[in-house]
PDB file of C-alpha atoms in Angstrom:
ATOM      1  CA  GLY A   1     -17.016 -15.801  21.935  1.00  0.00           C
ATOM      2  CA  GLN A   2     -16.999 -12.341  20.509  1.00  0.00           C
ATOM      3  CA  GLN A   3     -16.933 -12.072  16.720  1.00  0.00           C
ATOM      4  CA  VAL A   4     -16.232  -9.050  14.554  1.00  0.00           C
ATOM      5  CA  MET A   5     -17.366  -9.219  10.955  1.00  0.00           C
ATOM      6  CA  GLN A   6     -16.044  -6.814   8.363  1.00  0.00           C
ATOM      7  CA  ILE A   7     -17.322  -6.220   4.822  1.00  0.00           C
ATOM      8  CA  PRO A   8     -16.511  -6.113   2.039  1.00  0.00           C
ATOM      9  CA  GLN A   9     -13.501  -8.406   1.935  1.00  0.00           C
ATOM     10  CA  TYR A  10     -12.202  -6.705  -1.200  1.00  0.00           C
ATOM     11  CA  GLN A  11     -12.884  -3.351  -2.838  1.00  0.00           C
ATOM     12  CA  HIS A  12     -11.501  -2.100  -6.119  1.00  0.00           C
ATOM     13  CA  VAL A  13     -12.028   1.575  -6.924  1.00  0.00           C
ATOM     14  CA  GLN A  14     -10.854   4.115  -9.444  1.00  0.00           C
ATOM     15  CA  GLU A  15      -8.792   6.922  -8.020  1.00  0.00           C
ATOM     16  CA  GLY A  16     -11.126   9.686  -6.926  1.00  0.00           C
ATOM     17  CA  GLU A  17     -14.017   7.383  -6.024  1.00  0.00           C
ATOM     18  CA  ASP A  18     -15.215   6.987  -2.466  1.00  0.00           C
ATOM     19  CA  PHE A  19     -14.743   3.863  -0.342  1.00  0.00           C
ATOM     20  CA  THR A  20     -16.513   2.509   2.720  1.00  0.00           C
ATOM     21  CA  THR A  21     -15.855  -0.516   4.907  1.00  0.00           C
ATOM     22  CA  TYR A  22     -18.248  -1.747   7.583  1.00  0.00           C
ATOM     23  CA  CYS A  23     -17.649  -3.547  10.831  1.00  0.00           C
ATOM     24  CA  ASN A  24     -20.201  -5.415  12.968  1.00  0.00           C
ATOM     25  CA  SER A  25     -19.670  -6.986  16.359  1.00  0.00           C
ATOM     26  CA  SER A  26     -21.665  -9.817  17.876  1.00  0.00           C
ATOM     27  CA  THR A  27     -21.446  -8.093  21.267  1.00  0.00           C
ATOM     28  CA  THR A  28     -21.503  -4.535  22.589  1.00  0.00           C
ATOM     29  CA  LEU A  29     -18.094  -2.918  22.437  1.00  0.00           C
ATOM     30  CA  SER A  30     -16.255  -0.755  24.924  1.00  0.00           C
ATOM     31  CA  ASN A  31     -14.377   0.857  22.073  1.00  0.00           C
ATOM     32  CA  ILE A  32     -13.449   0.207  18.474  1.00  0.00           C
ATOM     33  CA  GLN A  33     -10.169   0.889  16.768  1.00  0.00           C
ATOM     34  CA  TRP A  34      -9.155   1.080  13.124  1.00  0.00           C
ATOM     35  CA  TYR A  35      -5.826   0.034  11.670  1.00  0.00           C
ATOM     36  CA  LYS A  36      -4.263   0.248   8.208  1.00  0.00           C
ATOM     37  CA  GLN A  37      -1.791  -2.257   6.815  1.00  0.00           C
ATOM     38  CA  ARG A  38       0.087  -1.279   3.693  1.00  0.00           C
ATOM     39  CA  PRO A  39       1.091  -4.136   1.350  1.00  0.00           C
ATOM     40  CA  GLY A  40       4.061  -5.938   2.874  1.00  0.00           C
ATOM     41  CA  GLY A  41       3.849  -3.905   6.067  1.00  0.00           C
ATOM     42  CA  HIS A  42       2.411  -4.209   9.536  1.00  0.00           C
ATOM     43  CA  PRO A  43      -0.868  -2.819  10.906  1.00  0.00           C
ATOM     44  CA  VAL A  44      -0.691   0.794  12.012  1.00  0.00           C
ATOM     45  CA  PHE A  45      -3.191   2.399  14.362  1.00  0.00           C
ATOM     46  CA  LEU A  46      -5.461   5.016  12.796  1.00  0.00           C
ATOM     47  CA  ILE A  47      -8.052   5.954  15.395  1.00  0.00           C
ATOM     48  CA  GLN A  48     -10.098   4.855  18.397  1.00  0.00           C
ATOM     49  CA  LEU A  49     -13.813   5.522  18.946  1.00  0.00           C
ATOM     50  CA  VAL A  50     -15.278   5.254  22.410  1.00  0.00           C
ATOM     51  CA  LYS A  51     -18.611   7.054  22.608  1.00  0.00           C
ATOM     52  CA  SER A  52     -21.945   5.901  21.225  1.00  0.00           C
ATOM     53  CA  GLY A  53     -22.636   7.668  17.906  1.00  0.00           C
ATOM     54  CA  GLU A  54     -19.154   9.160  17.782  1.00  0.00           C
ATOM     55  CA  VAL A  55     -17.851  10.524  14.490  1.00  0.00           C
ATOM     56  CA  LYS A  56     -14.218  11.416  13.910  1.00  0.00           C
ATOM     57  CA  LYS A  57     -12.471  12.735  10.850  1.00  0.00           C
ATOM     58  CA  GLN A  58      -8.897  12.550   9.675  1.00  0.00           C
ATOM     59  CA  LYS A  59      -8.571  14.533   6.462  1.00  0.00           C
ATOM     60  CA  ARG A  60     -10.423  12.416   3.860  1.00  0.00           C
ATOM     61  CA  LEU A  61     -11.201   9.615   6.351  1.00  0.00           C
ATOM     62  CA  THR A  62     -14.433   9.599   8.386  1.00  0.00           C
ATOM     63  CA  PHE A  63     -14.966   7.086  11.180  1.00  0.00           C
ATOM     64  CA  GLN A  64     -18.312   6.367  12.832  1.00  0.00           C
ATOM     65  CA  PHE A  65     -19.306   4.339  15.867  1.00  0.00           C
ATOM     66  CA  GLY A  66     -22.900   3.130  15.984  1.00  0.00           C
ATOM     67  CA  GLU A  67     -25.432   4.188  18.590  1.00  0.00           C
ATOM     68  CA  ALA A  68     -25.590   0.663  19.992  1.00  0.00           C
ATOM     69  CA  LYS A  69     -21.770   0.425  20.021  1.00  0.00           C
ATOM     70  CA  LYS A  70     -21.897  -2.751  17.965  1.00  0.00           C
ATOM     71  CA  ASN A  71     -20.978  -1.431  14.544  1.00  0.00           C
ATOM     72  CA  SER A  72     -18.625   1.010  12.920  1.00  0.00           C
ATOM     73  CA  SER A  73     -17.641   2.296   9.507  1.00  0.00           C
ATOM     74  CA  LEU A  74     -14.693   3.903   7.789  1.00  0.00           C
ATOM     75  CA  HIS A  75     -15.360   6.114   4.783  1.00  0.00           C
ATOM     76  CA  ILE A  76     -12.668   7.508   2.522  1.00  0.00           C
ATOM     77  CA  THR A  77     -13.599  10.399   0.247  1.00  0.00           C
ATOM     78  CA  ALA A  78     -11.895  10.726  -3.136  1.00  0.00           C
ATOM     79  CA  THR A  79      -9.470   7.831  -2.789  1.00  0.00           C
ATOM     80  CA  GLN A  80      -5.844   8.210  -3.746  1.00  0.00           C
ATOM     81  CA  THR A  81      -3.264   5.558  -4.638  1.00  0.00           C
ATOM     82  CA  THR A  82      -1.696   6.115  -1.216  1.00  0.00           C
ATOM     83  CA  ASP A  83      -4.886   4.718   0.362  1.00  0.00           C
ATOM     84  CA  VAL A  84      -4.075   1.222  -0.933  1.00  0.00           C
ATOM     85  CA  GLY A  85      -3.886  -1.396   1.804  1.00  0.00           C
ATOM     86  CA  THR A  86      -5.930  -3.484   4.187  1.00  0.00           C
ATOM     87  CA  TYR A  87      -8.159  -1.728   6.702  1.00  0.00           C
ATOM     88  CA  PHE A  88      -8.950  -3.556   9.923  1.00  0.00           C
ATOM     89  CA  CYS A  89     -11.422  -2.763  12.626  1.00  0.00           C
ATOM     90  CA  ALA A  90     -10.768  -4.128  16.113  1.00  0.00           C
ATOM     91  CA  GLY A  91     -13.131  -4.124  19.045  1.00  0.00           C
ATOM     92  CA  LEU A  92     -12.802  -4.481  22.782  1.00  0.00           C
ATOM     93  CA  GLU A  93     -15.766  -6.252  24.346  1.00  0.00           C
ATOM     94  CA  ALA A  94     -17.646  -4.176  26.908  1.00  0.00           C
ATOM     95  CA  GLY A  95     -17.520  -5.389  30.489  1.00  0.00           C
ATOM     96  CA  GLY A  96     -14.893  -8.008  29.832  1.00  0.00           C
ATOM     97  CA  THR A  97     -11.640  -8.685  31.621  1.00  0.00           C
ATOM     98  CA  SER A  98      -9.711  -9.246  28.451  1.00  0.00           C
ATOM     99  CA  TYR A  99      -6.779  -7.039  29.437  1.00  0.00           C
ATOM    100  CA  GLY A 100      -6.763  -5.093  26.211  1.00  0.00           C
ATOM    101  CA  LYS A 101      -7.287  -8.133  23.994  1.00  0.00           C
ATOM    102  CA  LEU A 102      -8.867  -6.844  20.812  1.00  0.00           C
ATOM    103  CA  THR A 103     -10.936  -8.877  18.386  1.00  0.00           C
ATOM    104  CA  PHE A 104      -9.964  -7.966  14.842  1.00  0.00           C
ATOM    105  CA  GLY A 105     -12.211  -8.068  11.810  1.00  0.00           C
ATOM    106  CA  GLN A 106     -10.969  -9.926   8.767  1.00  0.00           C
ATOM    107  CA  GLY A 107     -10.081  -6.679   7.046  1.00  0.00           C
ATOM    108  CA  THR A 108     -11.016  -5.006   3.774  1.00  0.00           C
ATOM    109  CA  ILE A 109      -8.383  -5.024   1.056  1.00  0.00           C
ATOM    110  CA  LEU A 110      -8.577  -1.776  -0.895  1.00  0.00           C
ATOM    111  CA  THR A 111      -7.116  -1.458  -4.368  1.00  0.00           C
ATOM    112  CA  VAL A 112      -7.061   1.945  -6.051  1.00  0.00           C
ATOM    113  CA  HIS A 113      -6.608   2.092  -9.814  1.00  0.00           C
ATOM    114  CA  PRO A 114      -4.970   5.290 -11.104  1.00  0.00           C
TER     115      PRO A 114
ATOM    116  CA  SER B   1       9.566   6.929  22.768  1.00  0.00           C
ATOM    117  CA  GLN B   2       8.514   3.314  22.524  1.00  0.00           C
ATOM    118  CA  THR B   3       9.808   0.934  19.894  1.00  0.00           C
ATOM    119  CA  ILE B   4       9.173  -2.709  19.154  1.00  0.00           C
ATOM    120  CA  HIS B   5      11.642  -5.022  17.488  1.00  0.00           C
ATOM    121  CA  GLN B   6      11.138  -8.403  15.887  1.00  0.00           C
ATOM    122  CA  TRP B   7      13.634 -10.746  14.367  1.00  0.00           C
ATOM    123  CA  PRO B   8      14.353 -12.284  12.071  1.00  0.00           C
ATOM    124  CA  ALA B   9      12.518 -10.387   9.332  1.00  0.00           C
ATOM    125  CA  THR B  10      12.254 -13.435   7.098  1.00  0.00           C
ATOM    126  CA  LEU B  11      12.806 -17.106   7.732  1.00  0.00           C
ATOM    127  CA  VAL B  12      12.664 -20.232   5.622  1.00  0.00           C
ATOM    128  CA  GLN B  13      12.560 -23.462   7.610  1.00  0.00           C
ATOM    129  CA  PRO B  14      12.074 -27.132   6.724  1.00  0.00           C
ATOM    130  CA  VAL B  15       9.114 -29.077   8.052  1.00  0.00           C
ATOM    131  CA  GLY B  16       9.927 -30.622  11.418  1.00  0.00           C
ATOM    132  CA  SER B  17      12.548 -28.067  12.376  1.00  0.00           C
ATOM    133  CA  PRO B  18      12.303 -25.932  15.545  1.00  0.00           C
ATOM    134  CA  LEU B  19      11.349 -22.280  15.626  1.00  0.00           C
ATOM    135  CA  SER B  20      12.180 -19.324  17.814  1.00  0.00           C
ATOM    136  CA  LEU B  21      10.951 -15.815  17.052  1.00  0.00           C
ATOM    137  CA  GLU B  22      11.809 -12.962  19.362  1.00  0.00           C
ATOM    138  CA  CYS B  23      10.079  -9.708  20.119  1.00  0.00           C
ATOM    139  CA  THR B  24      11.351  -6.939  22.381  1.00  0.00           C
ATOM    140  CA  VAL B  25       9.797  -3.656  23.398  1.00  0.00           C
ATOM    141  CA  GLU B  26      11.674  -0.567  24.505  1.00  0.00           C
ATOM    142  CA  GLY B  27      10.495   2.549  26.256  1.00  0.00           C
ATOM    143  CA  THR B  28       7.631   1.155  28.303  1.00  0.00           C
ATOM    144  CA  SER B  29       7.159  -1.015  31.368  1.00  0.00           C
ATOM    145  CA  ASN B  30       4.809  -3.912  32.013  1.00  0.00           C
ATOM    146  CA  PRO B  31       3.195  -3.891  28.579  1.00  0.00           C
ATOM    147  CA  ASN B  32       0.606  -6.377  27.415  1.00  0.00           C
ATOM    148  CA  LEU B  33       2.223  -8.419  24.657  1.00  0.00           C
ATOM    149  CA  TYR B  34       0.592 -10.280  21.788  1.00  0.00           C
ATOM    150  CA  TRP B  35       1.556 -12.737  19.052  1.00  0.00           C
ATOM    151  CA  TYR B  36      -0.568 -12.777  15.899  1.00  0.00           C
ATOM    152  CA  ARG B  37      -0.340 -14.826  12.730  1.00  0.00           C
ATOM    153  CA  GLN B  38      -1.538 -13.577   9.373  1.00  0.00           C
ATOM    154  CA  ALA B  39      -1.935 -15.900   6.404  1.00  0.00           C
ATOM    155  CA  ALA B  40      -1.482 -14.340   2.970  1.00  0.00           C
ATOM    156  CA  GLY B  41      -4.307 -11.924   2.205  1.00  0.00           C
ATOM    157  CA  ARG B  42      -6.123 -12.814   5.410  1.00  0.00           C
ATOM    158  CA  GLY B  43      -6.905 -11.321   8.794  1.00  0.00           C
ATOM    159  CA  LEU B  44      -5.043 -11.383  12.076  1.00  0.00           C
ATOM    160  CA  GLN B  45      -5.278 -14.495  14.201  1.00  0.00           C
ATOM    161  CA  LEU B  46      -4.390 -13.945  17.852  1.00  0.00           C
ATOM    162  CA  LEU B  47      -2.121 -16.758  19.031  1.00  0.00           C
ATOM    163  CA  PHE B  48      -0.973 -15.722  22.512  1.00  0.00           C
ATOM    164  CA  TYR B  49      -1.125 -12.773  24.815  1.00  0.00           C
ATOM    165  CA  SER B  50       0.652 -11.941  28.043  1.00  0.00           C
ATOM    166  CA  VAL B  51      -0.114  -9.473  30.800  1.00  0.00           C
ATOM    167  CA  GLY B  52       3.107 -10.066  32.730  1.00  0.00           C
ATOM    168  CA  ILE B  53       6.288 -12.082  33.117  1.00  0.00           C
ATOM    169  CA  GLY B  54       5.552 -15.787  32.926  1.00  0.00           C
ATOM    170  CA  GLN B  55       1.832 -15.177  32.271  1.00  0.00           C
ATOM    171  CA  ILE B  56       0.780 -16.572  28.900  1.00  0.00           C
ATOM    172  CA  SER B  57      -2.732 -17.094  27.561  1.00  0.00           C
ATOM    173  CA  SER B  58      -3.193 -19.276  24.515  1.00  0.00           C
ATOM    174  CA  GLU B  59      -5.981 -18.484  22.102  1.00  0.00           C
ATOM    175  CA  VAL B  60      -5.631 -21.291  19.593  1.00  0.00           C
ATOM    176  CA  PRO B  61      -4.507 -24.874  20.276  1.00  0.00           C
ATOM    177  CA  GLN B  62      -1.545 -25.675  18.044  1.00  0.00           C
ATOM    178  CA  ASN B  63       2.050 -26.777  18.050  1.00  0.00           C
ATOM    179  CA  LEU B  64       3.293 -23.309  18.956  1.00  0.00           C
ATOM    180  CA  SER B  65       4.160 -22.004  22.406  1.00  0.00           C
ATOM    181  CA  ALA B  66       5.077 -18.628  23.840  1.00  0.00           C
ATOM    182  CA  SER B  67       7.186 -17.460  26.733  1.00  0.00           C
ATOM    183  CA  ARG B  68       7.872 -14.162  28.439  1.00  0.00           C
ATOM    184  CA  PRO B  69      11.154 -14.502  30.308  1.00  0.00           C
ATOM    185  CA  GLN B  70      11.518 -10.763  30.860  1.00  0.00           C
ATOM    186  CA  ASP B  71       9.083  -7.855  31.140  1.00  0.00           C
ATOM    187  CA  ARG B  72       9.664  -6.616  27.595  1.00  0.00           C
ATOM    188  CA  GLN B  73      10.612  -9.830  25.829  1.00  0.00           C
ATOM    189  CA  PHE B  74       8.161 -12.185  24.158  1.00  0.00           C
ATOM    190  CA  ILE B  75       9.230 -15.366  22.398  1.00  0.00           C
ATOM    191  CA  LEU B  76       7.263 -17.608  20.044  1.00  0.00           C
ATOM    192  CA  SER B  77       8.521 -21.173  19.688  1.00  0.00           C
ATOM    193  CA  SER B  78       7.823 -24.488  18.120  1.00  0.00           C
ATOM    194  CA  LYS B  79       9.542 -27.845  18.533  1.00  0.00           C
ATOM    195  CA  LYS B  80       8.515 -29.118  15.102  1.00  0.00           C
ATOM    196  CA  LEU B  81       7.188 -26.847  12.359  1.00  0.00           C
ATOM    197  CA  LEU B  82       4.302 -27.847  10.094  1.00  0.00           C
ATOM    198  CA  LEU B  83       3.600 -26.587   6.587  1.00  0.00           C
ATOM    199  CA  SER B  84       0.527 -24.843   7.981  1.00  0.00           C
ATOM    200  CA  ASP B  85       2.733 -22.737  10.265  1.00  0.00           C
ATOM    201  CA  SER B  86       3.786 -20.597   7.307  1.00  0.00           C
ATOM    202  CA  GLY B  87       2.639 -17.014   7.567  1.00  0.00           C
ATOM    203  CA  PHE B  88       3.397 -13.521   8.726  1.00  0.00           C
ATOM    204  CA  TYR B  89       3.985 -13.392  12.488  1.00  0.00           C
ATOM    205  CA  LEU B  90       3.348 -10.112  14.195  1.00  0.00           C
ATOM    206  CA  CYS B  91       4.167  -9.096  17.735  1.00  0.00           C
ATOM    207  CA  ALA B  92       2.292  -6.217  19.317  1.00  0.00           C
ATOM    208  CA  TRP B  93       2.207  -4.377  22.609  1.00  0.00           C
ATOM    209  CA  SER B  94      -0.264  -2.225  24.450  1.00  0.00           C
ATOM    210  CA  THR B  95      -0.253  -0.403  27.747  1.00  0.00           C
ATOM    211  CA  GLY B  96      -1.695  -2.016  30.814  1.00  0.00           C
ATOM    212  CA  THR B  97      -4.949  -0.103  30.547  1.00  0.00           C
ATOM    213  CA  SER B  98      -7.586  -2.243  28.901  1.00  0.00           C
ATOM    214  CA  GLY B  99      -8.552  -1.184  25.419  1.00  0.00           C
ATOM    215  CA  ASP B 100      -5.485   0.838  24.583  1.00  0.00           C
ATOM    216  CA  THR B 101      -3.989   0.934  21.146  1.00  0.00           C
ATOM    217  CA  GLN B 102      -1.888  -1.990  19.999  1.00  0.00           C
ATOM    218  CA  TYR B 103       1.450  -1.173  18.379  1.00  0.00           C
ATOM    219  CA  PHE B 104       2.766  -3.755  15.986  1.00  0.00           C
ATOM    220  CA  GLY B 105       6.307  -4.791  15.214  1.00  0.00           C
ATOM    221  CA  PRO B 106       7.582  -5.131  11.643  1.00  0.00           C
ATOM    222  CA  GLY B 107       6.779  -8.849  11.595  1.00  0.00           C
ATOM    223  CA  THR B 108       8.544 -12.068  10.614  1.00  0.00           C
ATOM    224  CA  ARG B 109       7.633 -13.717   7.353  1.00  0.00           C
ATOM    225  CA  LEU B 110       7.966 -17.485   7.884  1.00  0.00           C
ATOM    226  CA  THR B 111       7.935 -20.014   5.077  1.00  0.00           C
ATOM    227  CA  VAL B 112       7.917 -23.690   5.984  1.00  0.00           C
ATOM    228  CA  LEU B 113       8.964 -25.973   3.143  1.00  0.00           C
TER     229      LEU B 113
END
C-alpha cells in the first residue's frame, strides 16, 4: 500500500534559525496536505497543494510540491517559539477510490530554543 | 460553521474493561468520518473510516470496533481493553469530495492500566 515517509523525525533549532521537513510518497499523489499539532493538541490543517511544482507561502512558511507529485517540503524561515509542534504531511493517492482517506507521514517534531 | 466534539477528554481504564468513545460532528451532512490513534510522540495511525451510516472500513486488525449509528455520530468501542490500547484517539471528518481537508476533534487521551 501507499507509504509516506517524512524526515527528519526530530529537529531542534535555536530561535531565528530556519527549519525544513521533507515528505516522500511511494506513489504519485493527487494532492498533499500539511498539518500542525501543538504539544497536547490535535492536528490542525495548514495548507493543501494540488498542482505539480506548486509553491505556496503563509508568512514565514513555504510549502512546495514536487514536479512528480511524489514529494513535498515545508520550510520555516526564522523560527519562533510559537512554531513548536509536530508537522505532518498527508497525501491522497492519485487515481484511487479512497474516499478522502489520507496517508499521513510520521511527522517531524520541532523544538525551538529561545 | 462546522464543529466536531469528542468525549471524554481523558480516560483511565483497567485492562479487560470495555471502551466507548464518541464523536459527533455539527454543521455538515454526510461527512466522511475517521478514527485515528496516536501513541506518545508518534504519528497518526488510521483505525477506521466511514463514508456513510453503517459503512465502516477497518484499516488495522485489532480488538477495537467502530460504528456509525447516525450520519454525524461515530463511535469507537472495545469489549476488552489491552495495555497496548493506550494512546491519544482522534476523530476527524472531511467532506464527501475525495481529498478534502480533514478536521480533527480535540481527542481522547486513554490510559489503560
